[in-house]
CSV table of C-alpha atoms in Angstrom, one decimal:
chain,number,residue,atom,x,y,z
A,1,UNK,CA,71.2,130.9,118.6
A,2,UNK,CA,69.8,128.9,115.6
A,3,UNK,CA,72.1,127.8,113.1
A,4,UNK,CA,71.8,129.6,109.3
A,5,UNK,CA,74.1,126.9,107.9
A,6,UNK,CA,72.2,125.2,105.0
A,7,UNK,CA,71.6,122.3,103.9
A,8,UNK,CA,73.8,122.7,101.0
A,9,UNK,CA,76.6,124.2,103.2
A,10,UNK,CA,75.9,121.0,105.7
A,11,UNK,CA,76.6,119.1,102.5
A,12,UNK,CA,79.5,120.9,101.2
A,13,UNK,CA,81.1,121.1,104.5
A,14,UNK,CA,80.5,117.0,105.0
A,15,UNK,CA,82.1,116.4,101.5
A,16,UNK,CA,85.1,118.6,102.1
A,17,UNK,CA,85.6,116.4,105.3
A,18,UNK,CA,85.2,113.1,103.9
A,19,UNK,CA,87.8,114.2,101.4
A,20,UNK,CA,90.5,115.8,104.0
A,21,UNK,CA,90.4,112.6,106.1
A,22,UNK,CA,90.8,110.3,102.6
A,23,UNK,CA,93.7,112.2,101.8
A,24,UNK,CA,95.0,111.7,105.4
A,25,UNK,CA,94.3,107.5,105.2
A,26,UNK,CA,96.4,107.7,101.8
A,27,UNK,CA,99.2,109.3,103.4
A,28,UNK,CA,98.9,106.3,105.7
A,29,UNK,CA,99.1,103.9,103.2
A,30,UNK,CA,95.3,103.3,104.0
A,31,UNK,CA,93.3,102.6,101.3
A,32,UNK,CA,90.4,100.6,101.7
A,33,UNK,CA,89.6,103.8,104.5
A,34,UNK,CA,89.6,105.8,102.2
A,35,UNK,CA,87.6,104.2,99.7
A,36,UNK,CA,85.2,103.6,102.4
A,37,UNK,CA,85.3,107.0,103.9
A,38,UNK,CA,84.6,108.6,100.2
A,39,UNK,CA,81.6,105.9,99.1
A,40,UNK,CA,80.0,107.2,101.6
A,41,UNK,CA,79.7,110.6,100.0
A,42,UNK,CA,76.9,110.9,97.6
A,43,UNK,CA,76.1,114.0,95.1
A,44,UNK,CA,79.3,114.8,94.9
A,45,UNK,CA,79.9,113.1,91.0
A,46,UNK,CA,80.7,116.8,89.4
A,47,UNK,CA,83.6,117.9,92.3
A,48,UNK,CA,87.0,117.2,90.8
A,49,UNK,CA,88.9,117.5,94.3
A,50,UNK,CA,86.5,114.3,95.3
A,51,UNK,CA,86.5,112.5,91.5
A,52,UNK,CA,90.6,112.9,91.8
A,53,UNK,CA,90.8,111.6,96.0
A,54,UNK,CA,88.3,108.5,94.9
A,55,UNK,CA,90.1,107.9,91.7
A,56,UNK,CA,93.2,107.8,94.4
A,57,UNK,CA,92.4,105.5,96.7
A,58,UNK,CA,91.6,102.9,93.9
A,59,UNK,CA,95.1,103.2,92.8
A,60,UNK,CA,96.5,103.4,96.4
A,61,UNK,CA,94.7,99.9,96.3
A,62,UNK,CA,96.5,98.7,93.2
A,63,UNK,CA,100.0,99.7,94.3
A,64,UNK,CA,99.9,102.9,91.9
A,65,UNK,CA,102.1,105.7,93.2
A,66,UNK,CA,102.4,109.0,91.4
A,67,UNK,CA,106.2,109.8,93.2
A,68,UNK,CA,107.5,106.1,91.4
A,69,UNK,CA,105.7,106.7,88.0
A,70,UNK,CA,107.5,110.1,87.8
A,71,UNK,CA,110.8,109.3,89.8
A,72,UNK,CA,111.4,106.0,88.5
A,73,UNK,CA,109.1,104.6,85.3
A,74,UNK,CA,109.0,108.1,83.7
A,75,UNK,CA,112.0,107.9,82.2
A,76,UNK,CA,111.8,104.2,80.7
A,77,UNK,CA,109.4,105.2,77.9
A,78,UNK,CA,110.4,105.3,74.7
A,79,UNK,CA,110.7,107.9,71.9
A,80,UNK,CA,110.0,105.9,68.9
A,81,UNK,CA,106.9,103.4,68.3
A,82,UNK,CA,109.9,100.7,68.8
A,83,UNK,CA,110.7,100.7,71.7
A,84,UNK,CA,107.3,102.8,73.3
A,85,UNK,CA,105.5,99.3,74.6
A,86,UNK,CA,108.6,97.8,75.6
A,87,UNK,CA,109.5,100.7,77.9
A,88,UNK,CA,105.7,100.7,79.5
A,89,UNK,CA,106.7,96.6,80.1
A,90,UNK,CA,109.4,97.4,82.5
A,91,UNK,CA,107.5,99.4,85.1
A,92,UNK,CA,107.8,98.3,88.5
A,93,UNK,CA,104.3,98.2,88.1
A,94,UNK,CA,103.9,96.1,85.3
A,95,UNK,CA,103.9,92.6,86.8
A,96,UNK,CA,100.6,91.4,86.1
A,97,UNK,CA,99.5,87.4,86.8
A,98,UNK,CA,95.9,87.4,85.2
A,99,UNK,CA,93.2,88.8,83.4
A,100,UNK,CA,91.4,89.4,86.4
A,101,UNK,CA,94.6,90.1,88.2
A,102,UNK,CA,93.8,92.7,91.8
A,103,UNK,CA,95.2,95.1,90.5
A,104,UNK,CA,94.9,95.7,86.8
A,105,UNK,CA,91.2,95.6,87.9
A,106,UNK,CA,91.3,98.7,90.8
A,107,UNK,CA,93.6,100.8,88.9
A,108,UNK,CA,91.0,100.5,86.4
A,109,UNK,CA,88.5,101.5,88.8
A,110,UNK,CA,90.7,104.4,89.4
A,111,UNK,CA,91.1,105.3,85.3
A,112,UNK,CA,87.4,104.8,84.6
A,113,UNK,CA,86.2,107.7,87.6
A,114,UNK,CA,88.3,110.0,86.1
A,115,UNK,CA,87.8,109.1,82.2
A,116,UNK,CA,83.3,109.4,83.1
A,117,UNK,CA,84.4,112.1,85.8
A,118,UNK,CA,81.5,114.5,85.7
A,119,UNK,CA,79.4,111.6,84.2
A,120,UNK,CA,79.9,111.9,80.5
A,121,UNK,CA,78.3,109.5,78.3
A,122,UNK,CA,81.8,109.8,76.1
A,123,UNK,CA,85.0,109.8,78.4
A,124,UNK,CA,86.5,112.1,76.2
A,125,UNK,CA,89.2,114.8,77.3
A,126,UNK,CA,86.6,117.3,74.7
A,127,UNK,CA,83.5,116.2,76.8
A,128,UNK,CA,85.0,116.6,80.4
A,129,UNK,CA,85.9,120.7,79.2
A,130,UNK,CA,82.6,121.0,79.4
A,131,UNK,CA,81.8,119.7,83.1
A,132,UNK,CA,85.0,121.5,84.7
A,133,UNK,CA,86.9,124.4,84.7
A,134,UNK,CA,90.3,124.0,82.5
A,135,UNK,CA,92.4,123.7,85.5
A,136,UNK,CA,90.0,121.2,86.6
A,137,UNK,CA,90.0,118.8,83.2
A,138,UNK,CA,93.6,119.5,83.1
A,139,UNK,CA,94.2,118.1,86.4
A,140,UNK,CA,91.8,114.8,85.7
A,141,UNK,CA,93.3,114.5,82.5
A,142,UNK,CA,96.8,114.4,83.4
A,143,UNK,CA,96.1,112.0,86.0
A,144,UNK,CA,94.8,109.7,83.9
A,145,UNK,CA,97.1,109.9,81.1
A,146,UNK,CA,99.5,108.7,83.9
A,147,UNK,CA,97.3,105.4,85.2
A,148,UNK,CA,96.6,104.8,81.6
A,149,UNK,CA,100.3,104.3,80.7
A,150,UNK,CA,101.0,102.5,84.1
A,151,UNK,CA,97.7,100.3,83.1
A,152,UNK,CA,98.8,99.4,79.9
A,153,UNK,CA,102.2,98.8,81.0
A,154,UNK,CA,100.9,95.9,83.1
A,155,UNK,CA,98.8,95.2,80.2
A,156,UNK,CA,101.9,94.4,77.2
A,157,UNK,CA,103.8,92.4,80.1
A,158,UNK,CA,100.9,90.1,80.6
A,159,UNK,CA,99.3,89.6,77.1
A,160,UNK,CA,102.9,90.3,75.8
A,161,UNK,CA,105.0,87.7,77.7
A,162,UNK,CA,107.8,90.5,78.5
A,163,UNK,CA,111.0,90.4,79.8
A,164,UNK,CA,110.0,93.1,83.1
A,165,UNK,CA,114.4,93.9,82.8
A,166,UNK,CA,114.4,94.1,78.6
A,167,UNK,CA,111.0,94.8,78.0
A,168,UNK,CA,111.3,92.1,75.1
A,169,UNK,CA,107.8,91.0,73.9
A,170,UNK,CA,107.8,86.3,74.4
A,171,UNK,CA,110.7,87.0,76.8
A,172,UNK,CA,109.2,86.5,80.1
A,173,UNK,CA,110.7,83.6,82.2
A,174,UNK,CA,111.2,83.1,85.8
A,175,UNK,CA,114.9,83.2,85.4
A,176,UNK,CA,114.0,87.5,84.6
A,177,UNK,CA,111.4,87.6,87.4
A,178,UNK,CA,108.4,87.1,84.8
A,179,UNK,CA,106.8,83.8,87.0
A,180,UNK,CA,103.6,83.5,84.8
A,181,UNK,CA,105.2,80.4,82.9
A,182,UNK,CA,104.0,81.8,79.8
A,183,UNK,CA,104.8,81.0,76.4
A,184,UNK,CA,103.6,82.7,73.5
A,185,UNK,CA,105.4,85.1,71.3
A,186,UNK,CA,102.4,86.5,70.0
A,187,UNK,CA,99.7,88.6,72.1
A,188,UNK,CA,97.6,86.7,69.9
A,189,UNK,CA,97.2,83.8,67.1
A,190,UNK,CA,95.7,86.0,63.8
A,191,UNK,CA,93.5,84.5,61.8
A,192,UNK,CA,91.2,87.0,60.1
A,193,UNK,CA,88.7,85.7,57.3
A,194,UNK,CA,90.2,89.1,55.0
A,195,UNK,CA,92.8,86.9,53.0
A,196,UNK,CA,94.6,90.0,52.1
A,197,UNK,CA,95.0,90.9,55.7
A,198,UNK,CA,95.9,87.2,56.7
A,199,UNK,CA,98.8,87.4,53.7
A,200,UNK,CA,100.1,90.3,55.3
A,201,UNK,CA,100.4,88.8,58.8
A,202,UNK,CA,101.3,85.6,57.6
A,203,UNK,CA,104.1,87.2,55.3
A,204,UNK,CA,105.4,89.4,58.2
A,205,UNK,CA,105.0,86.3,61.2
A,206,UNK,CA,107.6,84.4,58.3
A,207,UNK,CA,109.7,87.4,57.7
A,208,UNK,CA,110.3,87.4,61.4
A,209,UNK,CA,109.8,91.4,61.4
A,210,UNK,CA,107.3,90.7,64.9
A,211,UNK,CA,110.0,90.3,66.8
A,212,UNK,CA,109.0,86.8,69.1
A,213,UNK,CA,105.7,86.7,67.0
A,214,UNK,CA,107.2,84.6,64.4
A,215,UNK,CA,105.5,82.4,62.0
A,216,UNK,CA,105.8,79.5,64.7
A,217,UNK,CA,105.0,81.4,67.6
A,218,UNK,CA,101.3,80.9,69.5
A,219,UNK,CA,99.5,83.6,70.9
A,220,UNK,CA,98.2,84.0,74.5
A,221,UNK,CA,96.8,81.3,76.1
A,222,UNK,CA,93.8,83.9,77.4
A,223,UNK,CA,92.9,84.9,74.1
A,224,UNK,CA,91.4,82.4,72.5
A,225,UNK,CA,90.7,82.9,69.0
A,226,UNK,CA,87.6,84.7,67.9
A,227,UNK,CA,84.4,84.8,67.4
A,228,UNK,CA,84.9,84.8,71.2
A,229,UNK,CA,83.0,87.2,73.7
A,230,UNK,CA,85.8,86.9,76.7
A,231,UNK,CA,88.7,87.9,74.2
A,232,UNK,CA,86.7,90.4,72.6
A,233,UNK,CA,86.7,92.2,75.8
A,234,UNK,CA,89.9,91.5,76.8
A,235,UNK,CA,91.2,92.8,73.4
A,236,UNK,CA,89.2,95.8,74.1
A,237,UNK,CA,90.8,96.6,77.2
A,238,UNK,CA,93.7,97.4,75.3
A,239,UNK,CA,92.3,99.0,72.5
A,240,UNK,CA,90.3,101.6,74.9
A,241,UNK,CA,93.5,102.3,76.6
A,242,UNK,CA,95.6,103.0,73.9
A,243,UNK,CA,93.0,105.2,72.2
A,244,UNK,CA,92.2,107.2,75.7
A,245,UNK,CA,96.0,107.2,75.9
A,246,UNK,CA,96.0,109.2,72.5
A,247,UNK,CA,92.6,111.2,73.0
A,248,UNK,CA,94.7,112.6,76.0
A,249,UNK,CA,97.7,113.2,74.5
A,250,UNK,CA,96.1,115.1,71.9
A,251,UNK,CA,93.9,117.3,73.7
A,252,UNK,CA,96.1,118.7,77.0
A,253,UNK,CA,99.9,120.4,77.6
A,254,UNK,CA,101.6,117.8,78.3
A,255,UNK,CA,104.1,118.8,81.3
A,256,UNK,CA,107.6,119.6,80.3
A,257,UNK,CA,108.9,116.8,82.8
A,258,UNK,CA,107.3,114.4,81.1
A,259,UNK,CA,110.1,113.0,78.9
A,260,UNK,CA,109.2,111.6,75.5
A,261,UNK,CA,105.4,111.5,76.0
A,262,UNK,CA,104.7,115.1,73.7
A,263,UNK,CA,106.4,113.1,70.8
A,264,UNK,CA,104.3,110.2,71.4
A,265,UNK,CA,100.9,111.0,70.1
A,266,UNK,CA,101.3,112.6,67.0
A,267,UNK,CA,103.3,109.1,66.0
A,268,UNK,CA,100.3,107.0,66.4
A,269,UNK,CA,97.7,109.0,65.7
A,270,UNK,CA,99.1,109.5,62.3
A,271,UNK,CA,99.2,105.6,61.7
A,272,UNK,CA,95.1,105.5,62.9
A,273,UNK,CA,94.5,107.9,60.4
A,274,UNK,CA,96.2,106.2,57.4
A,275,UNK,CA,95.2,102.5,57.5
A,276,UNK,CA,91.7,102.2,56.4
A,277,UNK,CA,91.6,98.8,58.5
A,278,UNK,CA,92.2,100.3,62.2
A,279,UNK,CA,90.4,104.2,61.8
A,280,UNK,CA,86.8,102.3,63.1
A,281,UNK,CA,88.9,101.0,66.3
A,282,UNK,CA,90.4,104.1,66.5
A,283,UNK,CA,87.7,106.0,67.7
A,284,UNK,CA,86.6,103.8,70.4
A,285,UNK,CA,86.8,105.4,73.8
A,286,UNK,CA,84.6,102.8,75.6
A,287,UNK,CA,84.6,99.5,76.7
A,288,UNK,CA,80.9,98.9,76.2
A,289,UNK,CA,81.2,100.4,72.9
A,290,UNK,CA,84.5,98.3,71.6
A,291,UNK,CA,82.5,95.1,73.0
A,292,UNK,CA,79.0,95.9,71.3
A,293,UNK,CA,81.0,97.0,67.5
A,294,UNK,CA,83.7,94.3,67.2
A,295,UNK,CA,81.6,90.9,68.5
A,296,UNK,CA,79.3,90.8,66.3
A,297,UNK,CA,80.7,88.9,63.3
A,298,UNK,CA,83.8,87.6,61.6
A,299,UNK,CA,84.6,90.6,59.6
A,300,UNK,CA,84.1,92.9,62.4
A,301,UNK,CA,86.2,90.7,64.8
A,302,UNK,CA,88.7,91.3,61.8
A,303,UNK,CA,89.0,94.9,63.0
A,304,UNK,CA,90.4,93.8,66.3
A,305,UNK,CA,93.1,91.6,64.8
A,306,UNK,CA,94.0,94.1,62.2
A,307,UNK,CA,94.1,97.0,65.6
A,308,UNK,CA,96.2,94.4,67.5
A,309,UNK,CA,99.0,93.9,64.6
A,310,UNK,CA,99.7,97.2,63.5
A,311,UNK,CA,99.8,98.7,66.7
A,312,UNK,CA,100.7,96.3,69.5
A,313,UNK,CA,102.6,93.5,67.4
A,314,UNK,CA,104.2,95.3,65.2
A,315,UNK,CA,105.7,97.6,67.7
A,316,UNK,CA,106.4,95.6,70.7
């Protein structure tokens, strides 16, 4: 008898496969399989059950695991913009030896199939609604609120210099198992041409309010000053992820076993919205975009220094 399967059940049954035996490799620890079994799906960039087992076995690669994040690094975040960074520095994720480090660079593999899941032009939690189904853009979204914060964790302890016990921003040392033989006390050396915003660094570096940034300090070695096209993007790395951190928290329910995190938007996002200098950064979701805005001259490059000090200076 003929078959009446078509070719559109063929290729819904072959995706569904290739999925059930991904999700069977990453129960085995197995994750190029299951990156390999999954690339070689194709059509299949609108299914959220495929977007979230690919966007898996990218973070199965980078040593991402949802039952530590929840059981263990959960907990360690802060409920204050204090002591918020500093908690993401002491996951047992967060060790981090480069800019180009194995896996900082899959788990962000892993973040950016589920921020352009459904292939949005903006990876914004308002433009995925539209692709999926709310359980659907829940799910995603979730998910990547939790690589984001495991991502920038890794992030602060490298640029950062943290203490991985402490969380303590210039603090790293091999003696407290941070072996990069960093150090700076600064994620970065400001010098913006804006004298008024160079007074205020300057005034708070000298009032020793930075913590280790003090008016002695250096900044990271990997961030050489700018105009500079390689710490533009690196800088941008950590402004897309804090802003996709607060696009998400702002836009979903945030599970009630999620500790601290409800409390955590609506303190930032009320500081992007009051300083004139940072509400341009703000609202940059992409990389591409952060890279194209803030490289092309001194003044704009200003932006990213003025980002970088309120937010991740000032409260790390």
């Amino acid at each position: 008898m003929a078959s009446c399967a078509t070719k559109e059940d063929e290729q819904e049954e072959s995706l569904k496969e290739a999925i059930d035996t991904a999700r069977i490799y990453l129960t085995k620890n197995k994750c190029d399989e299951a990156i390999k079994t999954l690339g070689a799906v194709e059509g299949a960039s609108k299914n959220a059950e495929y977007l979230k087992a690919l966007a898996s076995s990218f973070a199965c690669r980078s040593g991402y695991r949802t039952p530590t994040f929840y059981g263990t690094d959960l907990a360690k975040i802060g409920s204050t913009q204090s002591t918020f960074f500093s908690g993401l520095a002491t996951f047992t994720t967060s060790e981090m030896i480069s800019p180009i480090d194995a896996s900082f660079l899959d788990l962000q593999e892993a973040i950016n199939i589920l921020l352009y899941a459904g292939e949005v032009v903006v990876p914004s939690a308002a433009e995925r609604i539209k692709v999926f189904s709310s359980i659907e853009a829940s799910d995603i979204n979730i998910y990547a609120l939790y690589m984001i914060l495991v991502q920038l964790g890794k992030y602060l302890y490298y640029y950062g210099n943290a203490n991985p016990v402490t969380g303590e921003k210039g603090a790293g040392a091999t003696a407290n198992g941070n072996t990069n033989r960093l150090t700076n006390g600064c994620l970065y050396d400001y010098s913006p041409v804006d004298s008024d915003l160079a007074t205020t660094i300057d005034a708070a570096r000298s009032a020793e309010i930075l913590g280790s940034c003090t008016a002695t300090a250096t900044g990271h070695v990997k961030l050489a000053a700018l105009p500079n096209v390689t710490t533009v993007s690196r800088m941008c790395q950590g402004v897309v992820l804090f802003n996709q951190m607060l696009d998400l928290l702002s836009n979903i329910t945030i599970p009630t076993s999620s500790g601290s995190l409800d409390s955590i938007g609506t303190l930032f996002t009320d500081v992007c919205s009051s300083i004139s200098q940072t509400s341009e950064v703000c609202s940059v979701l992409s990389q591409s975009e952060c890279e194209v805005n803030f490289s092309v001259s001194a003044a704009e490059a200003d932006k990213l220094q003025a980002y970088f000090f309120i937010f991740f200076e000032s409260n790390f």
